Each structure stands twice: as structure tokens, then as C-alpha cells.
Coordinates of C-alpha atoms in Angstrom, one line a residue:
Chain A
X1 CA 102.4 106.7 126.5
X2 CA 104.9 105.1 123.9
X3 CA 101.3 105.3 120.7
X4 CA 101.2 109.0 122.4
X5 CA 105.1 109.0 121.3
X6 CA 104.7 107.2 117.8
X7 CA 101.4 109.7 117.3
X8 CA 103.9 112.4 117.9
X9 CA 107.0 111.5 116.0
X10 CA 104.4 111.1 113.5
X11 CA 103.1 114.4 113.3
X12 CA 106.0 116.1 114.2
X13 CA 108.6 114.9 111.3
X14 CA 106.3 113.8 108.8
X15 CA 105.3 118.1 109.1
X16 CA 109.2 119.2 108.9
X17 CA 109.8 117.1 106.0
X18 CA 107.2 118.8 104.4
X19 CA 108.3 122.1 104.6
X20 CA 112.0 122.0 104.3
X21 CA 110.0 120.1 100.8
X22 CA 108.3 123.4 100.6
X23 CA 112.6 125.1 100.6
X24 CA 114.1 122.9 99.0
X25 CA 116.6 122.8 101.8
X26 CA 118.6 119.7 100.7
X27 CA 119.5 118.0 97.7
X28 CA 116.7 114.7 96.7
X29 CA 115.8 115.3 100.0
X30 CA 112.2 114.0 98.5
X31 CA 113.6 110.8 98.0
X32 CA 113.9 110.4 102.4
X33 CA 110.7 108.7 103.9
X34 CA 110.9 108.9 107.1
X35 CA 107.7 107.5 107.7
X36 CA 108.9 104.1 106.0
X37 CA 111.9 104.1 108.9
X38 CA 110.0 105.0 111.5
X39 CA 107.3 101.7 110.6
X40 CA 111.0 99.7 110.1
X41 CA 112.0 100.3 114.3
X42 CA 109.5 99.6 115.4
X43 CA 108.2 96.7 113.8
X44 CA 111.9 95.2 114.2
X45 CA 110.3 94.2 117.8
X46 CA 107.3 90.9 117.7
X47 CA 103.7 93.7 118.5
X48 CA 102.3 93.1 115.5
X49 CA 99.9 96.0 116.9
X50 CA 102.2 98.4 116.5
X51 CA 104.0 97.0 113.4
X52 CA 101.5 97.9 112.3
X53 CA 98.6 100.8 113.0
X54 CA 102.3 102.3 113.0
X55 CA 102.9 101.4 109.9
X56 CA 99.4 102.8 108.2
X57 CA 99.8 106.0 110.6
X58 CA 102.5 107.5 109.7
X59 CA 101.4 106.3 105.5
X60 CA 98.5 108.2 106.5
X61 CA 100.1 111.5 108.3
X62 CA 102.3 110.4 104.6
X63 CA 99.4 110.3 102.7
X64 CA 97.3 113.3 103.6
X65 CA 100.6 115.9 105.3
X66 CA 102.7 115.4 102.1
X67 CA 101.5 112.6 99.0
X68 CA 99.6 114.7 97.1
X69 CA 99.4 111.7 95.6
X70 CA 96.7 110.5 93.1
X71 CA 96.2 107.3 95.1
X72 CA 95.3 108.2 98.3
X73 CA 95.5 105.2 100.3
X74 CA 99.1 103.4 98.5
X75 CA 101.8 104.6 101.2
X76 CA 99.7 103.4 104.9
X77 CA 98.7 100.1 102.5
X78 CA 102.4 99.6 102.0
X79 CA 103.7 101.1 105.0
X80 CA 100.9 98.5 107.0
X81 CA 101.9 95.6 105.2
X82 CA 105.9 96.1 105.8
X83 CA 104.7 97.1 109.2
X84 CA 103.2 93.7 109.8
X85 CA 105.7 91.4 107.6
X86 CA 108.5 92.2 109.2
X87 CA 107.3 92.0 112.9
X88 CA 105.8 88.4 111.9
X89 CA 109.3 88.4 111.0
X90 CA 111.2 89.9 113.8
X91 CA 109.3 87.0 116.0
X92 CA 110.9 84.2 114.4
X93 CA 114.8 86.0 113.8
X94 CA 116.7 88.8 116.4
X95 CA 116.8 92.3 113.5
X96 CA 117.5 94.6 117.1
X97 CA 121.8 93.7 115.5
X98 CA 122.4 97.9 113.9
X99 CA 123.8 96.2 110.8
X100 CA 121.3 93.6 110.5
X101 CA 118.2 96.0 111.6
X102 CA 120.3 98.8 108.3
X103 CA 119.6 96.5 105.9
X104 CA 116.5 95.3 106.1
X105 CA 115.5 98.8 106.2
X106 CA 117.5 98.8 102.9
X107 CA 114.9 95.7 101.8
X108 CA 111.9 97.5 103.6
X109 CA 112.8 100.5 101.5
X110 CA 113.0 97.9 98.1
X111 CA 109.7 96.2 98.8
X112 CA 108.0 99.1 99.4
X113 CA 109.1 101.2 96.3
X114 CA 108.2 98.4 94.2
X115 CA 104.6 98.1 96.0
X116 CA 104.0 101.8 95.5
X117 CA 104.8 101.3 91.7
X118 CA 102.9 97.9 92.1
X119 CA 99.4 99.8 93.5
X120 CA 99.4 101.7 90.7
X121 CA 99.8 100.1 88.0
X122 CA 97.1 98.2 89.2
X123 CA 94.8 100.7 89.6
X124 CA 95.7 101.8 86.4
X125 CA 97.3 105.5 87.7
X126 CA 100.1 105.3 86.3
X127 CA 101.8 108.4 86.5
X128 CA 103.8 109.2 83.1
X129 CA 108.0 108.0 83.4
X130 CA 107.2 105.9 86.4
X131 CA 109.0 103.1 83.7
X132 CA 110.3 99.8 84.8
X133 CA 113.9 101.0 84.6
X134 CA 112.3 104.4 86.7
X135 CA 110.8 102.2 89.2
X136 CA 114.7 100.4 90.0
X137 CA 116.1 104.0 90.0
X138 CA 113.9 105.6 92.1
X139 CA 114.1 103.0 93.7
X140 CA 117.8 102.9 94.6
X141 CA 117.7 106.6 95.5
X142 CA 115.2 106.3 97.9
X143 CA 117.2 103.2 99.4
X144 CA 120.2 105.2 99.6
X145 CA 118.2 108.3 100.8
X146 CA 116.9 106.0 104.3
X147 CA 119.7 104.0 104.7
X148 CA 121.1 108.0 105.4
X149 CA 118.4 109.4 107.0
X150 CA 117.8 105.9 109.8
X151 CA 122.0 105.9 110.6
X152 CA 120.8 109.7 111.3
X153 CA 117.1 109.0 112.7
X154 CA 117.7 105.3 114.7
X155 CA 119.4 106.7 117.2
X156 CA 117.7 109.5 117.5
X157 CA 114.2 107.1 117.8
X158 CA 116.1 104.7 120.1
X159 CA 116.0 107.5 122.9
X160 CA 112.6 108.8 121.6
X161 CA 110.5 104.8 122.0
X162 CA 112.3 103.3 124.3
X163 CA 111.4 100.6 126.6
X164 CA 110.8 99.6 130.5
X165 CA 112.8 95.7 130.2
X166 CA 111.3 92.8 130.8
X167 CA 110.3 92.5 134.3
X168 CA 109.3 88.8 134.8
X169 CA 106.9 89.9 138.2
X170 CA 104.2 91.3 135.6
X171 CA 103.7 88.8 133.1
X172 CA 103.2 88.7 129.9
X173 CA 104.6 87.4 127.0
X174 CA 108.7 87.2 126.0
X175 CA 109.1 87.2 122.1
X176 CA 109.2 83.6 120.9
X177 CA 112.8 83.1 118.9
X178 CA 114.4 81.1 117.2
X179 CA 117.6 83.0 117.5
Chain B
X1 CA 103.7 79.1 124.8
X2 CA 100.2 79.4 123.0
X3 CA 99.8 83.2 121.4
X4 CA 96.7 84.9 123.4
X5 CA 93.9 85.4 122.3
X6 CA 94.4 88.9 120.8
X7 CA 97.8 87.2 119.3
X8 CA 95.2 85.4 117.0
X9 CA 93.5 88.2 115.9
X10 CA 95.7 90.2 114.5
X11 CA 96.3 89.2 111.5
X12 CA 92.9 90.0 110.6
X13 CA 92.7 93.8 111.6
X14 CA 95.7 93.3 109.8
X15 CA 93.1 92.4 107.0
X16 CA 91.4 95.0 107.6
X17 CA 93.1 98.3 107.2
X18 CA 94.7 96.2 104.6
X19 CA 91.2 96.8 102.7
X20 CA 90.5 99.3 104.2
X21 CA 93.2 101.0 102.4
X22 CA 92.3 99.2 98.4
X23 CA 89.0 100.7 99.4
X24 CA 90.1 103.9 99.5
X25 CA 92.7 103.5 97.0
X26 CA 90.1 102.2 94.7
X27 CA 87.2 105.1 95.4
X28 CA 90.3 107.8 94.7
X29 CA 91.2 105.6 91.1
X30 CA 87.4 106.1 90.8
X31 CA 87.4 109.4 90.8
X32 CA 90.1 109.9 88.1
X33 CA 87.5 110.5 85.2
X34 CA 89.4 114.6 86.4
X35 CA 86.1 115.2 88.2
X36 CA 85.8 115.8 91.9
X37 CA 85.0 112.9 94.5
X38 CA 84.1 113.6 97.8
X39 CA 86.7 112.2 99.1
X40 CA 89.1 113.9 98.1
X41 CA 87.1 117.4 99.5
X42 CA 87.1 115.5 102.7
X43 CA 91.1 114.6 102.4
X44 CA 91.7 118.8 101.2
X45 CA 89.1 119.9 105.4
X46 CA 91.3 118.3 106.9
X47 CA 94.0 118.4 105.0
X48 CA 94.3 122.9 105.6
X49 CA 94.8 122.6 109.3
X50 CA 97.4 120.4 109.3
X51 CA 99.8 121.9 107.1
X52 CA 99.1 124.5 108.6
X53 CA 99.5 123.5 112.5
X54 CA 102.6 121.8 111.5
X55 CA 103.9 124.9 110.6
X56 CA 103.7 126.6 113.2
X57 CA 104.6 124.1 115.3
X58 CA 108.6 123.3 113.3
X59 CA 109.0 127.6 112.5
X60 CA 108.9 127.4 116.9
X61 CA 110.3 124.7 117.7
X62 CA 113.3 125.7 114.8
X63 CA 112.0 129.7 116.3
X64 CA 113.1 128.4 120.3
X65 CA 116.1 125.6 119.1
X66 CA 117.7 129.5 116.7
X67 CA 117.6 131.5 119.8
X68 CA 118.9 129.2 122.8
X69 CA 122.0 128.8 119.8
X70 CA 122.4 132.8 118.8
X71 CA 122.6 133.5 122.9
X72 CA 124.8 129.9 124.1
X73 CA 127.9 131.8 124.7
X74 CA 127.7 134.8 125.3
X75 CA 129.2 136.1 128.8
X76 CA 129.3 139.7 129.7
X77 CA 129.8 143.3 127.6
X78 CA 130.3 141.2 125.1
X79 CA 127.0 139.4 125.6
X80 CA 125.0 142.0 125.5
X81 CA 127.6 143.6 122.2
X82 CA 126.2 141.3 120.5
X83 CA 123.2 141.0 121.5
X84 CA 123.1 143.8 119.8
X85 CA 124.9 143.5 116.9
X86 CA 122.9 140.1 115.8
X87 CA 118.6 142.3 117.0
X88 CA 120.5 145.2 114.0
X89 CA 121.7 141.7 111.7
X90 CA 117.9 140.2 112.1
X91 CA 116.1 143.4 111.7
X92 CA 117.8 143.9 108.8
X93 CA 117.5 140.6 107.7
X94 CA 113.9 141.4 108.4
X95 CA 113.7 144.4 106.4
X96 CA 115.1 142.7 103.4
X97 CA 112.6 140.1 103.8
X98 CA 110.1 142.8 103.5
X99 CA 111.5 144.8 101.2
X100 CA 111.6 141.3 98.5
X101 CA 108.3 140.1 99.8
X102 CA 106.9 143.8 99.1
X103 CA 108.7 143.4 95.4
X104 CA 107.2 140.0 95.2
X105 CA 103.6 141.6 96.4
X106 CA 103.8 144.2 94.5
X107 CA 104.3 142.5 90.9
X108 CA 101.5 140.3 91.4
X109 CA 99.1 143.0 92.1
X110 CA 100.6 144.5 89.4
X111 CA 99.3 141.0 87.1
X112 CA 96.4 141.3 89.5
X113 CA 95.3 144.0 87.4
X114 CA 96.8 143.6 83.9
X115 CA 95.0 139.9 84.1
X116 CA 91.3 142.4 83.3
X117 CA 89.5 139.2 85.4
X118 CA 88.5 138.7 89.0
X119 CA 91.6 136.9 90.4
X120 CA 93.1 135.8 93.7
X121 CA 96.7 135.8 94.8
X122 CA 96.8 132.2 97.0
X123 CA 101.0 131.2 99.2
X124 CA 101.6 128.7 98.8
X125 CA 102.0 126.1 101.9
X126 CA 103.1 122.7 100.9
X127 CA 104.6 121.2 98.7
X128 CA 103.8 116.7 96.8
X129 CA 106.7 114.6 98.4
X130 CA 106.5 112.4 96.6
X131 CA 109.3 112.1 92.3
X132 CA 105.9 111.1 91.1
X133 CA 103.9 114.2 90.4
X134 CA 104.4 118.0 90.5
X135 CA 102.3 119.7 92.4
X136 CA 101.4 122.4 95.1
X137 CA 99.3 123.9 98.1
X138 CA 98.0 126.8 97.7
X139 CA 96.3 128.2 100.9
X140 CA 93.4 129.5 99.0
X141 CA 89.8 127.5 98.3
X142 CA 86.5 127.0 97.5
X143 CA 85.7 129.7 99.9
X144 CA 87.5 132.4 97.7
X145 CA 86.2 131.4 94.7
X146 CA 88.7 128.6 93.5
X147 CA 86.8 126.1 91.2
X148 CA 88.7 122.7 89.5
X149 CA 91.1 124.0 86.4
X150 CA 91.1 127.8 87.4
X151 CA 95.0 128.3 86.0
X152 CA 97.7 128.9 88.1
X153 CA 99.5 132.2 87.3
X154 CA 103.3 134.5 88.2
X155 CA 104.3 137.0 87.5
X156 CA 107.2 135.1 85.4
X157 CA 104.9 132.8 83.9
X158 CA 102.0 130.0 83.9
X159 CA 103.1 127.4 87.0
X160 CA 99.6 125.0 86.2
X161 CA 97.0 125.0 87.1
X162 CA 93.8 124.2 89.8
X163 CA 93.2 119.9 90.0
X164 CA 92.1 119.7 93.5
X165 CA 89.9 122.0 96.0
X166 CA 88.6 122.1 99.3
X167 CA 87.0 124.8 101.5
X168 CA 90.6 126.7 102.0
X169 CA 92.6 125.4 100.3
X170 CA 93.6 123.8 97.2
X171 CA 95.8 121.5 94.8
X172 CA 97.3 122.1 91.8
X173 CA 99.7 120.3 89.7
X174 CA 102.3 121.4 88.0
X175 CA 103.5 122.3 83.9
X176 CA 106.2 120.0 85.2
X177 CA 104.2 117.7 86.6
X178 CA 104.1 114.3 84.1
X179 CA 101.1 113.9 83.7
X180 CA 100.4 118.0 82.8
X181 CA 100.5 118.6 78.5
X182 CA 99.8 122.4 78.3
X183 CA 99.0 124.2 74.2
X184 CA 101.8 125.9 73.1
X185 CA 103.4 127.6 70.6
X186 CA 107.6 129.2 69.4
X187 CA 107.5 132.7 70.0
X188 CA 109.4 133.4 66.5
X189 CA 107.3 130.6 63.5
X190 CA 103.9 130.5 65.5
X191 CA 104.0 126.6 65.0
X192 CA 101.8 124.8 68.0
X193 CA 102.8 121.4 69.7
X194 CA 102.3 120.6 73.1
X195 CA 104.5 121.6 75.9
X196 CA 105.2 118.3 78.6
X197 CA 105.8 118.0 81.8
X198 CA 108.3 115.4 82.2
X199 CA 108.1 114.8 86.9
X200 CA 111.9 116.6 86.5
X201 CA 112.8 120.7 86.5
X202 CA 112.4 121.3 82.9
X203 CA 109.4 120.2 80.4
X204 CA 109.3 119.1 76.9
X205 CA 107.9 120.7 73.5
X206 CA 106.4 118.4 71.1
X207 CA 105.2 117.9 67.9
X208 CA 107.1 120.2 66.1
X209 CA 108.5 119.5 62.9
X210 CA 112.0 119.5 61.7
X211 CA 110.8 121.8 59.2
X212 CA 110.4 124.0 61.6
X213 CA 113.2 127.1 62.2
X214 CA 113.8 127.1 66.3
X215 CA 116.6 129.0 68.3
X216 CA 117.5 128.5 72.1
X217 CA 116.1 131.1 74.4
X218 CA 112.9 130.9 72.2
X219 CA 109.5 132.1 74.1
X220 CA 107.7 129.5 74.7
X221 CA 103.7 130.8 74.8
X222 CA 100.0 129.4 75.6
X223 CA 98.7 128.6 72.4
X224 CA 94.8 128.2 73.0
X225 CA 94.1 125.5 71.4
X226 CA 93.0 122.8 74.1
X227 CA 90.9 125.0 75.7
X228 CA 91.9 125.2 79.4
X229 CA 95.0 128.4 78.8
X230 CA 94.4 131.7 77.4
X231 CA 96.5 132.2 74.2
X232 CA 99.0 134.1 74.1
X233 CA 101.1 133.4 78.4
X234 CA 104.8 132.9 79.0
X235 CA 105.4 129.1 79.2
X236 CA 108.5 129.2 79.1
X237 CA 112.0 129.3 77.2
X238 CA 113.7 126.2 74.8
X239 CA 116.9 125.5 76.8
X240 CA 117.8 123.2 73.6
X241 CA 117.3 121.5 70.6
X242 CA 118.4 118.2 69.3
X243 CA 117.4 119.6 65.5
X244 CA 115.1 116.8 63.8
X245 CA 114.5 116.5 59.2
X246 CA 111.5 116.4 57.6
X247 CA 110.6 112.9 59.1
X248 CA 111.8 113.5 62.0
X249 CA 110.7 115.6 64.4
X250 CA 113.2 118.2 67.1
X251 CA 113.6 117.8 70.3
X252 CA 112.5 121.0 72.2
X253 CA 113.6 121.1 76.6
X254 CA 111.8 123.8 77.8
X255 CA 113.5 125.9 80.8
X256 CA 109.2 126.8 82.7
X257 CA 109.2 130.2 82.8
X258 CA 108.2 130.7 86.5
X259 CA 110.0 129.4 89.1
X260 CA 108.5 126.1 90.3
X261 CA 110.8 124.8 92.9
X262 CA 110.4 127.7 94.9
X263 CA 106.7 129.6 94.8
X264 CA 105.7 131.3 97.6
X265 CA 103.3 133.1 95.8
X266 CA 100.9 132.9 92.6
X267 CA 98.0 134.2 91.9
X268 CA 94.5 131.6 90.6
X269 CA 92.6 133.3 87.3
X270 CA 88.9 132.9 89.1
X271 CA 87.1 132.6 85.2
X272 CA 88.1 130.1 82.9
X273 CA 89.7 130.6 79.0
X274 CA 86.8 131.8 76.7
X275 CA 86.1 134.9 79.7
X276 CA 89.9 135.3 80.3
X277 CA 90.8 138.6 78.0
X278 CA 94.3 138.1 78.7
X279 CA 95.3 142.4 77.5
X280 CA 98.3 142.8 76.1
X281 CA 100.5 143.5 78.6
X282 CA 100.3 140.0 80.4
X283 CA 101.2 138.8 77.0
X284 CA 105.1 138.3 75.3

């Protein structure tokens, strides 16, 4: 059921962004990365599969619907990577605190921007203007747009993806955390 | 607490996912030599229904939401009168929208008749969400006769060219795209240069010697020298000039004539430059 909710959220929000971009409703809206915010939100819990598949699916949706870019799979790669690594980290540290997760999102946004640029460099398909300085500027704008977007979206996701509390009678592992 | 077998397999699944994505990227990067790859055709085949579907769903949700907002708080007679006013206002807006659409279609039809080559009108159904590229998706593809590198125009001016084609949709690279380059010339002095995209709202006209007179507002036309665009089509207007000298080139900023940030309908020319004979009415 949770997977279905994630799938629907990916479809609706990615499609919505595509349409809003078409009509240019808000300046700088193209810097806002819904897929990253969703991936980070789902990766704050130590569930590796959920984190990486949310990252892969939301990135793939971006590659398909919005990113008619020249490097198919780049968005999916970065989100899968971020999802997995963040989920591993969240197994050790508690990251659900509202302030901590905003900080984590900004860091992930920067990682996302630089990994995306690195993949273009690695495959020798660097678009014109993608210099280190320009990637830095874009990274800043994306971090700001994602931060503002997450202020709205994180509480919405908290409600949409609310899980039942841990029930010891049903067995299963509790997250192993040091803090 | 020992990790479960499923948890042990997670890194393997993770690496498999990354390898699959790297392979996908590798395939696309190899198809960069301006060729239409099979994977891109497949991608475009699934792209169209996805975009159409999401547009339909989101506009439906928007309609229900606005309907709820419009009716909320209306009571009794006020409700009836308000609804009547709303209905009339909506009708007026619809009529205005239809008049605007009819005007656009009329201009497009006029252009279609004047270009002198087979062409197909298309609606813009998507835009690239990536800040590094300036591309749009249109709702006509291979079935309608659209092929790679065909030119896309509006009554205002050149939009760009087709860089990817699916069965029912196509990707158009705008002239403002950072990887776009168009042979261009100044309308007054007829000096040739290259119009380069900058991934922003404006372009740059490069390779114009500082010895030539350039004025703001001067029209920039296609030169046809690069072989993709026919000669004499309007690209844009000079918006800013940093004058060069005998040794330095002019730094010329160009505002595209077509309103690339609000494209709705475009015309795809179904022929390539040697076959395109642009009539005088289209030439500026």
C-alpha cells in the first residue's frame, strides 16, 4: 500500500511539475526537484529497499517525463545513490528531526547537483555553460528551491506516508541506531 | 540483532541498479553523434501517453479543486446570483481564450500556406525541466511525418529544430539551448555570424567583426550557411551591443523573435533546406 502511495505521488507530482513548467507559473521553478525531496523523505528511515527504489523510480520518472535531457538515467542514478547512502546513514543516526532533515536535504541537493554534473563529464556530454562556477551557482539555487519546497512538502509527505507504529507482537527488527 | 538475508542482499541490488543506470547512460552518450537511437525512440513512445495522461489527471484535479473553491461559502440567493456571475465570467473567459486561440491558429494557418512546403501544426505538450537544456516536446511525431532536424517555426520567428522523434511526439531543441548554433546574418549589413544559445532567454551572435555597424533592434536572419535552416528566416532582434574594434569582435545579445517561454502551437516544416523555398512573404 505504501509502495502504491509512493508510486502515485511520483506520477502526480512529476506530471504536475512538467505542466507547471510548461506554463512558467513561477520563476526559478525548474530548480525545484520534487523527486529529490521525496527520495530524501523516504530515505530518512533505515529501509534500504524503499529508499533506493523510491530514488530509482522518481529519478526515472524525471528522466522520462521532464528530463528530455541528453543523458538518460542520470537523474535515476543520482537519486538511487542518495537514497541508498542516506538510508544506510539513517540506520546509524536519527535524522527525522524537522531541522536535521532540512539540513540533510540541503546536503543531498548539493550532492545531487554535483553528481549529475560529474556524470555528464564522465560520459563526455557536458552541455555548454556547465562550468564548475555555473554548477556551483545552479547547486545554490537548487538547494534554496528544494529547501523552500521541502518546507511545504515534508509535512504533506508525513501525512501521506504515515506508517503504523511499531508493534512488537508482529515481530520484525527495530532500527539499529547509535543515537 | 543480526541483519536479515534480505538486508544482506540490499547492497547487491543497489549495485545492480547503479550498473543498469550506468549502462543506460552509456547507451545514450554513445548515441550522441546526432543519431536517433532505438532507446530514444522507445523513450519517446512511452513519453507521450505519460505526459498526456498526467496533463489530463492534473487538469481534472485542478478543475475539481477550483470548482470547490468557487462554490464554497455561497448561500441562498447570493449563491444563485454569484453562480450566474461566475458562469458568465467563465463564459467570457472561455470566449476570450477561444478568440486568442483562433487568432493564433489563423496566424499559424497563414504561415502554413505561405511557407510553400508541406508542414504540420503541433501543440507544445511539455518542456524540459532541466536547467542545462532548452527543449520542448510537441505532440506530432513519425506518424505525422516529422523527422530528425526538421525546422520548427512560429509566425513570429524560428523556434528550433527537431532533435528526437517518437511515433506520436518529438523533442525540439530551441535556438536558446546551450548546444544550439544557427548560421545567422545581420539584416542591414548582411554580415554572417553564428547565433549561439546560452541556456537563457537570450542568444549571442558570435563572430561579427568589430568593423561592422550594428544597431540595437536590428533583425537577425538565418544565413542558411550551416545547411539546416533556409536563408532569410527571422531569428530575433539585437537587444544589446558591446561594440568591438578592428581587433575585437562585437558582443551582440539577441532577443529571439518567437516567444520561446510561452510557446503553445508551432509549425514543423516537413522538408529539409535544399527543398525548402521560403516565399517572400515569410522572409523578413
